[in-house]
Amino acid sequence: MGKLLAFFKRNSVELLFIGLQVLCLTLLVNTKSFQRSKWNHATAGLNARIIDARSQIDTYLSLRSQNELLQRENARLRSLTQDMFVLDAPVYFPLKNELFEQQFRMFPGRAINRSFRKTNNTLLIDKGEKHGVYRGMAVMGPNGVVGIVKSVYPRYSAALAIIHSNVRLSVALQKNNAFGTLTWDGRDHRFGQITDLPSHATIDIGDTVVTDTRSSIFPPGMIVGIVDGVEYNTTGDFIHAQVQLATDFSTIRAVYMVENFRADELQNIEKQETYE
Amino acid sequence: MNESVRIPLGFVLGILFQVLILNNIQLLGFMNPYYYPLLIMTLPAAMNQHGVLVIAFFTGIAVDAFEHTGALHASAAVVLAYLRPILLRLVSTQSGRELPSVSLAVLGFRNFTLYVFIGLFLHHFVLFFVDALRLSNIDIVLLRTISTTVFSLVVILVIQGLISPQAKKSL
């Protein structure tokens, strides 16, 4: 007995160390129940209060990369302006601008808060009713499609990201217009899924996925992502495709609100004509 | 200031600095500097080892509460506290316990940097290793350990240079 006590006394530091480590690892393994504990609940409230302040610092720290992203987009757009093209064919009829009517208009916004690790991911945008945002408005990013406005407040609006379990987006393959619906399985924020491509469609890895003309929200031909994997379902009639999304939801800040001048008309039609 | 006031105050401020400011910095997307190991490393050299272990545990738990990481930081902090006497012996001529305080002013720039570097490396390695047990990628663990250790060390040295008046003389 004396020897045992002496052993404990001699190695008390080691025993305390081992005891604390065992406690730590037990807590780690039971992280889920630990996170629900009252103490954690209390600190979460404190944490929420600094989100605003963090957003400010966050925005400042990422200015450089965000600028670069926008600059690249500007370069791409400027290379599409009329000055960049020369007429290389005899003109048989005059091109008239009056033939075209503008259907979409974009204005800039900023995603001041965003989530990407949940199953239902949303964005908070610093543009609201005051700025002309309406429910069902399309949200684009510098790289591609971002989401759809869900609720509108006077100065802010909340949008569902396309990585939201309830969002279904009409998409098509750029090369052959084969169309399907993009959904999200809730796993990886970088990948979306098309599950209803008809089995006769030709699809390859690397194909560009764009918004479809069936979408009454997005202008057609907006980039959604790139096909990353294709799975032919032997029993069903559909092809399952994994799509790498063009938008990185972990870093998205600058967004564009896409106003559809025919939104009212389209919504009225959809209300009256029920076609399923 | 009295030591019994200075040390707890230093811990509260240090932990707040860690969770409110440093935890929002993610250099290159994954490098998050850690300042709180320094709090454990700079406890008085003659302090009871049991006390150091217990303080390290609660410091880690406090950081974990904000990061929602269970007891990940606590685990790494306890390992650091356990190995602290060995590190102190390394940078002192005797047993390490005779040092009046573990600081930049007492140890000098070279020894202090060495002490903090090894301490941070051990702490970060345990941190990323325990975290990655679910991913099991030792190369990523080592890469993260080394890069984050350097980042943390720079942050710590800059802060030490800013807040400690004696430090300026020894630099």
Tab-separated table of C-alpha atoms in Angstrom:
chain	number	residue	atom	x	y	z
A	1	MET	CA	0.000	0.000	0.000
A	2	GLY	CA	2.798	2.373	0.965
A	3	LYS	CA	4.600	1.523	-2.252
A	4	LEU	CA	1.461	2.197	-4.284
A	5	LEU	CA	1.009	5.601	-2.638
A	6	ALA	CA	4.642	6.404	-3.253
A	7	PHE	CA	4.204	5.431	-6.892
A	8	PHE	CA	1.218	7.769	-7.238
A	9	LYS	CA	3.115	10.548	-5.539
A	10	ARG	CA	6.207	10.096	-7.671
A	11	ASN	CA	4.264	10.011	-10.918
A	12	SER	CA	1.502	12.432	-10.020
A	13	VAL	CA	2.336	14.816	-12.880
A	14	GLU	CA	2.245	11.989	-15.426
A	15	LEU	CA	-1.000	10.672	-13.993
A	16	LEU	CA	-2.593	14.122	-14.104
A	17	PHE	CA	-1.381	14.508	-17.684
A	18	ILE	CA	-2.851	11.165	-18.716
A	19	GLY	CA	-6.079	11.910	-16.861
A	20	LEU	CA	-6.522	15.262	-18.601
A	21	GLN	CA	-5.740	13.752	-21.986
A	22	VAL	CA	-8.298	11.012	-21.486
A	23	LEU	CA	-10.823	13.681	-20.521
A	24	CYS	CA	-9.959	15.704	-23.647
A	25	LEU	CA	-10.262	12.743	-25.981
A	26	THR	CA	-13.556	11.693	-24.403
A	27	LEU	CA	-14.914	15.185	-24.954
A	28	LEU	CA	-13.593	15.139	-28.516
A	29	VAL	CA	-15.282	11.857	-29.332
A	30	ASN	CA	-18.522	13.150	-27.840
A	31	THR	CA	-18.236	16.492	-29.610
A	32	LYS	CA	-21.867	16.440	-30.627
A	33	SER	CA	-23.275	16.200	-27.128
A	34	PHE	CA	-20.620	18.614	-25.931
A	35	GLN	CA	-21.702	21.249	-28.426
A	36	ARG	CA	-25.238	21.081	-27.137
A	37	SER	CA	-24.078	21.820	-23.615
A	38	LYS	CA	-25.294	24.954	-21.884
A	39	TRP	CA	-21.875	26.459	-21.672
A	40	ASN	CA	-21.385	26.273	-25.390
A	41	HIS	CA	-24.786	27.777	-25.875
A	42	ALA	CA	-23.810	30.791	-23.803
A	43	THR	CA	-20.599	31.451	-25.700
A	44	ALA	CA	-22.411	31.113	-29.026
A	45	GLY	CA	-24.473	34.188	-28.174
A	46	LEU	CA	-21.368	36.199	-27.507
A	47	ASN	CA	-19.884	34.927	-30.732
A	48	ALA	CA	-22.912	36.068	-32.765
A	49	ARG	CA	-22.475	39.643	-31.625
A	50	ILE	CA	-19.046	39.867	-33.225
A	51	ILE	CA	-20.163	38.539	-36.613
A	52	ASP	CA	-20.824	42.065	-37.830
A	53	ALA	CA	-17.425	43.316	-36.775
A	54	ARG	CA	-15.843	40.235	-38.288
A	55	SER	CA	-17.606	40.829	-41.612
A	56	GLN	CA	-15.939	44.220	-41.797
A	57	ILE	CA	-12.439	42.887	-41.166
A	58	ASP	CA	-13.151	39.944	-43.415
A	59	THR	CA	-14.167	42.158	-46.314
A	60	TYR	CA	-11.103	44.284	-45.877
A	61	LEU	CA	-8.717	41.331	-45.822
A	62	SER	CA	-10.129	39.870	-49.022
A	63	LEU	CA	-10.220	43.135	-50.983
A	64	ARG	CA	-7.280	42.190	-53.110
A	65	SER	CA	-8.577	38.835	-54.320
A	66	GLN	CA	-12.074	40.206	-54.807
A	67	ASN	CA	-10.694	43.052	-56.904
A	68	GLU	CA	-8.752	40.633	-59.028
A	69	LEU	CA	-11.847	38.543	-59.585
A	70	LEU	CA	-13.859	41.558	-60.701
A	71	GLN	CA	-11.056	42.860	-62.853
A	72	ARG	CA	-10.875	39.548	-64.673
A	73	GLU	CA	-14.595	39.653	-65.266
A	74	ASN	CA	-14.373	43.219	-66.536
A	75	ALA	CA	-11.679	42.195	-68.976
A	76	ARG	CA	-13.859	39.370	-70.230
A	77	LEU	CA	-16.839	41.666	-70.673
A	78	ARG	CA	-14.885	44.456	-72.315
A	79	SER	CA	-13.574	42.005	-74.844
A	80	LEU	CA	-17.189	41.389	-75.826
A	81	THR	CA	-18.030	45.034	-76.551
A	82	GLN	CA	-18.669	46.119	-80.094
A	83	ASP	CA	-15.300	47.826	-80.444
A	84	MET	CA	-13.565	44.480	-80.143
A	85	PHE	CA	-15.241	43.074	-83.230
A	86	VAL	CA	-14.717	43.887	-86.856
A	87	LEU	CA	-17.255	43.270	-89.528
A	88	ASP	CA	-15.858	40.556	-91.730
A	89	ALA	CA	-18.759	39.950	-94.110
A	90	PRO	CA	-20.675	41.962	-96.653
A	91	VAL	CA	-23.747	43.446	-95.066
A	92	TYR	CA	-26.968	42.630	-96.820
A	93	PHE	CA	-29.324	44.153	-94.292
A	94	PRO	CA	-28.894	46.979	-91.816
A	95	LEU	CA	-28.488	45.949	-88.195
A	96	LYS	CA	-30.933	47.917	-86.144
A	97	ASN	CA	-30.822	48.231	-82.412
A	98	GLU	CA	-34.549	48.842	-82.353
A	99	LEU	CA	-35.040	45.200	-83.195
A	100	PHE	CA	-33.792	44.268	-79.778
A	101	GLU	CA	-35.558	44.942	-76.543
A	102	GLN	CA	-33.626	44.725	-73.334
A	103	GLN	CA	-35.055	42.055	-71.060
A	104	PHE	CA	-32.449	41.903	-68.293
A	105	ARG	CA	-30.526	44.486	-66.357
A	106	MET	CA	-27.851	43.910	-63.706
A	107	PHE	CA	-26.872	46.041	-60.763
A	108	PRO	CA	-24.181	45.350	-58.207
A	109	GLY	CA	-24.697	44.174	-54.649
A	110	ARG	CA	-22.625	42.725	-51.857
A	111	ALA	CA	-23.181	39.486	-49.976
A	112	ILE	CA	-22.573	40.647	-46.408
A	113	ASN	CA	-23.160	37.252	-44.870
A	114	ARG	CA	-23.233	33.803	-46.374
A	115	SER	CA	-23.280	30.202	-45.334
A	116	PHE	CA	-21.911	27.254	-47.245
A	117	ARG	CA	-21.479	24.461	-44.732
A	118	LYS	CA	-25.174	23.871	-44.046
A	119	THR	CA	-27.766	21.898	-46.004
A	120	ASN	CA	-29.781	25.047	-46.623
A	121	ASN	CA	-27.406	27.822	-47.507
A	122	THR	CA	-28.410	31.439	-47.835
A	123	LEU	CA	-26.878	34.806	-48.571
A	124	LEU	CA	-27.676	38.165	-47.060
A	125	ILE	CA	-27.375	40.925	-49.653
A	126	ASP	CA	-27.085	44.644	-48.967
A	127	LYS	CA	-29.711	45.574	-51.568
A	128	GLY	CA	-33.441	45.622	-50.823
A	129	GLU	CA	-36.809	46.902	-51.918
A	130	LYS	CA	-35.439	50.423	-51.990
A	131	HIS	CA	-33.007	49.405	-54.692
A	132	GLY	CA	-35.542	47.536	-56.762
A	133	VAL	CA	-35.041	44.008	-55.488
A	134	TYR	CA	-38.095	41.768	-55.759
A	135	ARG	CA	-38.883	38.235	-54.657
A	136	GLY	CA	-37.705	35.707	-57.211
A	137	MET	CA	-34.942	37.924	-58.569
A	138	ALA	CA	-31.850	36.183	-59.890
A	139	VAL	CA	-28.487	36.641	-58.165
A	140	MET	CA	-25.297	36.201	-60.164
A	141	GLY	CA	-21.648	36.304	-59.162
A	142	PRO	CA	-18.548	37.227	-61.145
A	143	ASN	CA	-18.082	33.571	-62.094
A	144	GLY	CA	-21.621	32.337	-62.501
A	145	VAL	CA	-25.034	31.711	-61.027
A	146	VAL	CA	-25.360	32.310	-57.258
A	147	GLY	CA	-29.000	32.093	-56.138
A	148	ILE	CA	-32.551	33.420	-56.063
A	149	VAL	CA	-33.970	36.150	-53.800
A	150	LYS	CA	-36.312	34.672	-51.210
A	151	SER	CA	-37.296	37.540	-48.964
A	152	VAL	CA	-37.011	41.274	-49.455
A	153	TYR	CA	-36.570	43.887	-46.746
A	154	PRO	CA	-36.383	47.667	-47.163
A	155	ARG	CA	-32.597	47.770	-47.406
A	156	TYR	CA	-31.584	44.110	-47.435
A	157	SER	CA	-32.628	40.896	-49.062
A	158	ALA	CA	-32.048	37.226	-48.363
A	159	ALA	CA	-31.337	34.855	-51.205
A	160	LEU	CA	-31.300	31.077	-51.366
A	161	ALA	CA	-27.988	29.880	-52.744
A	162	ILE	CA	-28.128	27.197	-55.423
A	163	ILE	CA	-26.514	25.050	-52.725
A	164	HIS	CA	-29.817	24.957	-50.852
A	165	SER	CA	-31.806	21.747	-50.609
A	166	ASN	CA	-35.012	23.432	-51.862
A	167	VAL	CA	-33.569	25.150	-54.912
A	168	ARG	CA	-34.132	23.544	-58.293
A	169	LEU	CA	-32.526	25.280	-61.226
A	170	SER	CA	-33.321	24.621	-64.878
A	171	VAL	CA	-30.018	24.042	-66.631
A	172	ALA	CA	-28.811	22.877	-70.021
A	173	LEU	CA	-25.588	21.701	-71.548
A	174	GLN	CA	-24.063	24.517	-73.546
A	175	LYS	CA	-23.020	22.282	-76.430
A	176	ASN	CA	-26.308	20.555	-77.259
A	177	ASN	CA	-28.993	22.164	-75.116
A	178	ALA	CA	-29.852	18.868	-73.424
A	179	PHE	CA	-31.673	20.062	-70.349
A	180	GLY	CA	-32.095	18.940	-66.783
A	181	THR	CA	-32.556	20.236	-63.263
A	182	LEU	CA	-29.718	21.137	-60.964
A	183	THR	CA	-30.170	20.243	-57.308
A	184	TRP	CA	-27.833	19.945	-54.381
A	185	ASP	CA	-27.308	16.869	-52.229
A	186	GLY	CA	-26.092	18.872	-49.228
A	187	ARG	CA	-22.605	17.412	-49.128
A	188	ASP	CA	-19.887	19.476	-50.799
A	189	HIS	CA	-20.482	23.170	-51.443
A	190	ARG	CA	-18.390	22.988	-54.589
A	191	PHE	CA	-20.562	20.473	-56.415
A	192	GLY	CA	-24.167	20.374	-57.573
A	193	GLN	CA	-26.018	17.479	-59.193
A	194	ILE	CA	-28.156	17.016	-62.288
A	195	THR	CA	-30.284	13.927	-61.804
A	196	ASP	CA	-32.811	14.051	-64.641
A	197	LEU	CA	-30.792	14.270	-67.833
A	198	PRO	CA	-32.423	12.022	-70.434
A	199	SER	CA	-30.346	8.900	-71.018
A	200	HIS	CA	-29.949	9.604	-74.735
A	201	ALA	CA	-28.186	12.918	-74.114
A	202	THR	CA	-24.494	13.011	-74.886
A	203	ILE	CA	-22.580	14.356	-71.962
A	204	ASP	CA	-18.868	14.382	-71.197
A	205	ILE	CA	-16.684	15.493	-68.358
A	206	GLY	CA	-15.685	19.106	-68.931
A	207	ASP	CA	-18.957	20.153	-70.604
A	208	THR	CA	-20.195	23.583	-69.600
A	209	VAL	CA	-23.540	23.741	-67.813
A	210	VAL	CA	-25.542	26.931	-68.346
A	211	THR	CA	-28.959	28.234	-67.351
A	212	ASP	CA	-31.750	27.065	-69.603
A	213	THR	CA	-34.335	29.107	-71.480
A	214	ARG	CA	-37.004	27.322	-69.425
A	215	SER	CA	-35.845	29.296	-66.398
A	216	SER	CA	-38.020	32.378	-66.055
A	217	ILE	CA	-35.625	33.786	-63.491
A	218	PHE	CA	-32.165	33.634	-65.026
A	219	PRO	CA	-31.177	34.947	-68.425
A	220	PRO	CA	-30.431	31.928	-70.629
A	221	GLY	CA	-26.817	30.886	-71.147
A	222	MET	CA	-25.420	32.014	-67.785
A	223	ILE	CA	-22.631	29.750	-66.586
A	224	VAL	CA	-23.545	27.401	-63.739
A	225	GLY	CA	-20.574	25.064	-63.705
A	226	ILE	CA	-18.622	22.322	-65.402
A	227	VAL	CA	-19.481	18.631	-65.560
A	228	ASP	CA	-17.125	16.820	-63.222
A	229	GLY	CA	-18.489	13.292	-63.311
A	230	VAL	CA	-21.137	11.295	-65.129
A	231	GLU	CA	-22.927	8.224	-63.860
A	232	TYR	CA	-25.100	6.155	-66.158
A	233	ASN	CA	-27.869	4.609	-64.182
A	234	THR	CA	-28.480	1.168	-65.621
A	235	THR	CA	-31.998	0.785	-64.303
A	236	GLY	CA	-33.390	4.296	-64.716
A	237	ASP	CA	-33.797	6.416	-67.787
A	238	PHE	CA	-31.741	9.250	-66.455
A	239	ILE	CA	-28.117	10.237	-66.315
A	240	HIS	CA	-26.728	11.477	-63.038
A	241	ALA	CA	-24.101	14.206	-63.463
A	242	GLN	CA	-21.856	15.845	-60.890
A	243	VAL	CA	-21.331	19.537	-61.656
A	244	GLN	CA	-18.462	21.588	-60.309
A	245	LEU	CA	-20.095	24.933	-59.570
A	246	ALA	CA	-18.540	28.043	-61.084
A	247	THR	CA	-19.271	30.056	-57.953
A	248	ASP	CA	-17.144	29.465	-54.884
A	249	PHE	CA	-19.643	29.934	-52.080
A	250	SER	CA	-16.954	30.091	-49.419
A	251	THR	CA	-15.554	33.349	-50.807
A	252	ILE	CA	-18.419	34.981	-52.697
A	253	ARG	CA	-18.790	38.680	-51.865
A	254	ALA	CA	-19.497	40.761	-54.952
A	255	VAL	CA	-22.807	39.791	-56.558
A	256	TYR	CA	-25.094	41.116	-59.295
A	257	MET	CA	-28.830	41.414	-58.950
A	258	VAL	CA	-30.467	40.509	-62.253
A	259	GLU	CA	-33.652	42.393	-62.918
A	260	ASN	CA	-36.009	40.809	-65.426
A	261	PHE	CA	-38.175	43.488	-67.063
A	262	ARG	CA	-40.708	40.840	-67.987
A	263	ALA	CA	-40.836	39.244	-64.554
A	264	ASP	CA	-44.352	40.499	-63.799
A	265	GLU	CA	-45.706	39.300	-67.102
A	266	LEU	CA	-44.065	35.900	-66.732
A	267	GLN	CA	-45.307	35.471	-63.197
A	268	ASN	CA	-48.854	36.348	-64.261
A	269	ILE	CA	-48.719	33.835	-67.066
A	270	GLU	CA	-47.483	31.137	-64.710
A	271	LYS	CA	-50.317	31.926	-62.324
A	272	GLN	CA	-52.983	31.693	-65.007
A	273	GLU	CA	-51.705	28.924	-67.186
A	274	THR	CA	-50.997	25.859	-65.157
A	275	TYR	CA	-48.848	23.620	-67.200
A	276	GLU	CA	-47.112	20.786	-65.497
B	1	MET	CA	1.572	44.913	-11.029
B	2	ASN	CA	1.157	42.029	-8.619
B	3	GLU	CA	1.751	38.657	-10.233
B	4	SER	CA	-1.503	37.169	-8.886
B	5	VAL	CA	-3.408	39.900	-10.773
B	6	ARG	CA	-1.183	40.151	-13.834
B	7	ILE	CA	-1.295	36.458	-14.816
B	8	PRO	CA	-5.098	35.928	-14.712
B	9	LEU	CA	-5.612	39.267	-16.475
B	10	GLY	CA	-3.069	38.250	-19.105
B	11	PHE	CA	-4.946	34.980	-19.662
B	12	VAL	CA	-8.326	36.670	-20.063
B	13	LEU	CA	-6.964	39.272	-22.490
B	14	GLY	CA	-4.871	36.682	-24.324
B	15	ILE	CA	-7.796	34.294	-24.828
B	16	LEU	CA	-10.084	37.119	-25.970
B	17	PHE	CA	-7.403	38.271	-28.394
B	18	GLN	CA	-7.200	34.706	-29.695
B	19	VAL	CA	-10.912	34.041	-30.190
B	20	LEU	CA	-12.063	37.510	-31.220
B	21	ILE	CA	-9.259	38.585	-33.492
B	22	LEU	CA	-6.810	35.867	-34.458
B	23	ASN	CA	-9.459	33.212	-35.112
B	24	ASN	CA	-10.852	35.370	-37.888
B	25	ILE	CA	-7.536	35.440	-39.709
B	26	GLN	CA	-7.121	32.619	-42.197
B	27	LEU	CA	-4.006	33.255	-44.246
B	28	LEU	CA	-4.201	31.361	-47.569
B	29	GLY	CA	-7.426	29.839	-46.350
B	30	PHE	CA	-5.990	27.548	-43.696
B	31	MET	CA	-3.313	29.317	-41.641
B	32	ASN	CA	-4.877	30.499	-38.408
B	33	PRO	CA	-2.279	31.934	-35.999
B	34	TYR	CA	-2.395	30.775	-32.363
B	35	TYR	CA	-1.292	33.109	-29.611
B	36	TYR	CA	-2.686	31.332	-26.565
B	37	PRO	CA	0.117	28.676	-26.316
B	38	LEU	CA	2.417	31.548	-25.353
B	39	LEU	CA	0.275	32.169	-22.244
B	40	ILE	CA	1.059	28.643	-21.062
B	41	MET	CA	4.692	28.830	-22.115
B	42	THR	CA	5.314	32.061	-20.193
B	43	LEU	CA	3.866	30.955	-16.843
B	44	PRO	CA	6.460	31.366	-14.043
B	45	ALA	CA	9.224	28.778	-14.406
B	46	ALA	CA	9.012	27.652	-10.777
B	47	MET	CA	5.253	27.076	-10.924
B	48	ASN	CA	3.851	23.760	-9.733
B	49	GLN	CA	3.592	21.411	-12.716
B	50	HIS	CA	0.115	20.254	-11.679
B	51	GLY	CA	-1.050	23.856	-11.778
B	52	VAL	CA	0.410	24.384	-15.245
B	53	LEU	CA	-1.393	21.294	-16.552
B	54	VAL	CA	-4.752	22.365	-15.105
B	55	ILE	CA	-4.369	25.956	-16.365
B	56	ALA	CA	-3.458	24.644	-19.822
B	57	PHE	CA	-6.534	22.422	-19.852
B	58	PHE	CA	-8.920	25.254	-19.028
B	59	THR	CA	-7.234	27.659	-21.456
B	60	GLY	CA	-7.670	25.106	-24.224
B	61	ILE	CA	-11.288	24.449	-23.278
B	62	ALA	CA	-12.004	28.190	-23.412
B	63	VAL	CA	-10.629	28.419	-26.946
B	64	ASP	CA	-12.521	25.250	-27.922
B	65	ALA	CA	-15.785	26.749	-26.708
B	66	PHE	CA	-15.464	29.524	-29.266
B	67	GLU	CA	-14.283	27.338	-32.110
B	68	HIS	CA	-16.756	24.530	-31.403
B	69	THR	CA	-13.989	21.980	-31.499
B	70	GLY	CA	-14.812	19.825	-28.471
B	71	ALA	CA	-11.558	19.541	-26.544
B	72	LEU	CA	-9.110	19.720	-29.426
B	73	HIS	CA	-7.210	22.763	-28.185
B	74	ALA	CA	-7.343	21.500	-24.619
B	75	SER	CA	-5.618	18.301	-25.714
B	76	ALA	CA	-2.828	20.161	-27.520
B	77	ALA	CA	-2.423	22.662	-24.674
B	78	VAL	CA	-2.069	19.883	-22.076
B	79	VAL	CA	0.640	18.203	-24.157
B	80	LEU	CA	2.447	21.532	-24.404
B	81	ALA	CA	2.183	22.039	-20.632
B	82	TYR	CA	3.479	18.534	-19.996
B	83	LEU	CA	6.558	19.061	-22.191
B	84	ARG	CA	7.234	22.585	-20.908
B	85	PRO	CA	9.874	21.611	-18.262
B	86	ILE	CA	11.929	19.827	-20.938
B	87	LEU	CA	11.808	22.896	-23.184
B	88	LEU	CA	12.793	25.165	-20.282
B	89	ARG	CA	15.788	22.966	-19.489
B	90	LEU	CA	16.798	23.275	-23.134
B	91	VAL	CA	17.063	27.073	-23.063
B	92	SER	CA	18.486	27.533	-19.577
B	93	THR	CA	21.904	26.627	-18.226
B	94	GLN	CA	20.508	24.799	-15.196
B	95	SER	CA	17.203	23.019	-14.505
B	96	GLY	CA	15.046	25.791	-15.946
B	97	ARG	CA	13.147	26.269	-12.711
B	98	GLU	CA	15.569	28.947	-11.495
B	99	LEU	CA	14.604	31.443	-14.246
B	100	PRO	CA	13.066	34.586	-12.666
B	101	SER	CA	10.481	34.656	-15.455
B	102	VAL	CA	10.002	33.079	-18.854
B	103	SER	CA	10.207	36.141	-21.059
B	104	LEU	CA	12.004	37.725	-23.936
B	105	ALA	CA	13.900	39.969	-21.517
B	106	VAL	CA	15.262	37.086	-19.406
B	107	LEU	CA	15.946	34.511	-22.102
B	108	GLY	CA	17.225	36.875	-24.774
B	109	PHE	CA	15.967	36.986	-28.333
B	110	ARG	CA	17.693	33.840	-29.603
B	111	ASN	CA	16.716	31.515	-26.749
B	112	PHE	CA	13.214	32.933	-26.458
B	113	THR	CA	12.554	32.466	-30.185
B	114	LEU	CA	13.913	28.919	-30.047
B	115	TYR	CA	11.793	28.117	-26.980
B	116	VAL	CA	8.615	29.542	-28.518
B	117	PHE	CA	9.285	27.924	-31.888
B	118	ILE	CA	9.705	24.409	-30.468
B	119	GLY	CA	6.746	24.877	-28.137
B	120	LEU	CA	4.507	26.113	-30.950
B	121	PHE	CA	5.638	23.321	-33.236
B	122	LEU	CA	4.762	20.629	-30.676
B	123	HIS	CA	1.442	22.273	-29.844
B	124	HIS	CA	0.452	22.776	-33.500
B	125	PHE	CA	1.500	19.271	-34.426
B	126	VAL	CA	-0.678	17.710	-31.728
B	127	LEU	CA	-3.495	20.088	-32.670
B	128	PHE	CA	-3.493	19.237	-36.368
B	129	PHE	CA	-2.702	15.590	-35.782
B	130	VAL	CA	-5.595	15.026	-33.390
B	131	ASP	CA	-7.851	17.038	-35.688
B	132	ALA	CA	-6.814	14.991	-38.715
B	133	LEU	CA	-7.364	11.619	-37.057
B	134	ARG	CA	-10.612	11.769	-38.981
B	135	LEU	CA	-8.816	12.527	-42.262
B	136	SER	CA	-5.502	10.707	-41.735
B	137	ASN	CA	-3.258	12.724	-44.016
B	138	ILE	CA	0.143	13.061	-42.380
B	139	ASP	CA	1.662	15.188	-45.176
B	140	ILE	CA	-1.093	17.772	-44.843
B	141	VAL	CA	-0.697	17.693	-41.049
B	142	LEU	CA	3.017	18.425	-41.315
B	143	LEU	CA	2.530	21.143	-43.910
B	144	ARG	CA	-0.105	22.823	-41.780
B	145	THR	CA	2.031	22.455	-38.656
B	146	ILE	CA	5.122	24.026	-40.170
B	147	SER	CA	3.379	26.874	-41.989
B	148	THR	CA	1.129	27.751	-39.068
B	149	THR	CA	4.022	27.539	-36.588
B	150	VAL	CA	5.966	30.124	-38.585
B	151	PHE	CA	2.885	32.348	-38.850
B	152	SER	CA	2.118	32.071	-35.118
B	153	LEU	CA	5.750	32.738	-34.236
B	154	VAL	CA	5.793	35.933	-36.286
B	155	VAL	CA	2.534	37.099	-34.695
B	156	ILE	CA	3.835	36.329	-31.193
B	157	LEU	CA	7.204	38.037	-31.697
B	158	VAL	CA	5.543	41.143	-33.109
B	159	ILE	CA	3.128	41.303	-30.171
B	160	GLN	CA	5.910	40.670	-27.636
B	161	GLY	CA	7.919	43.461	-29.208
B	162	LEU	CA	4.906	45.766	-28.979
B	163	ILE	CA	3.679	45.103	-25.446
B	164	SER	CA	6.820	44.464	-23.453
B	165	PRO	CA	8.976	47.538	-22.760
B	166	GLN	CA	11.972	45.449	-21.703
B	167	ALA	CA	11.856	43.564	-24.955
B	168	LYS	CA	12.921	46.599	-26.911
B	169	LYS	CA	16.177	46.768	-24.968
B	170	SER	CA	17.039	43.123	-25.508
B	171	LEU	CA	16.193	43.173	-29.206
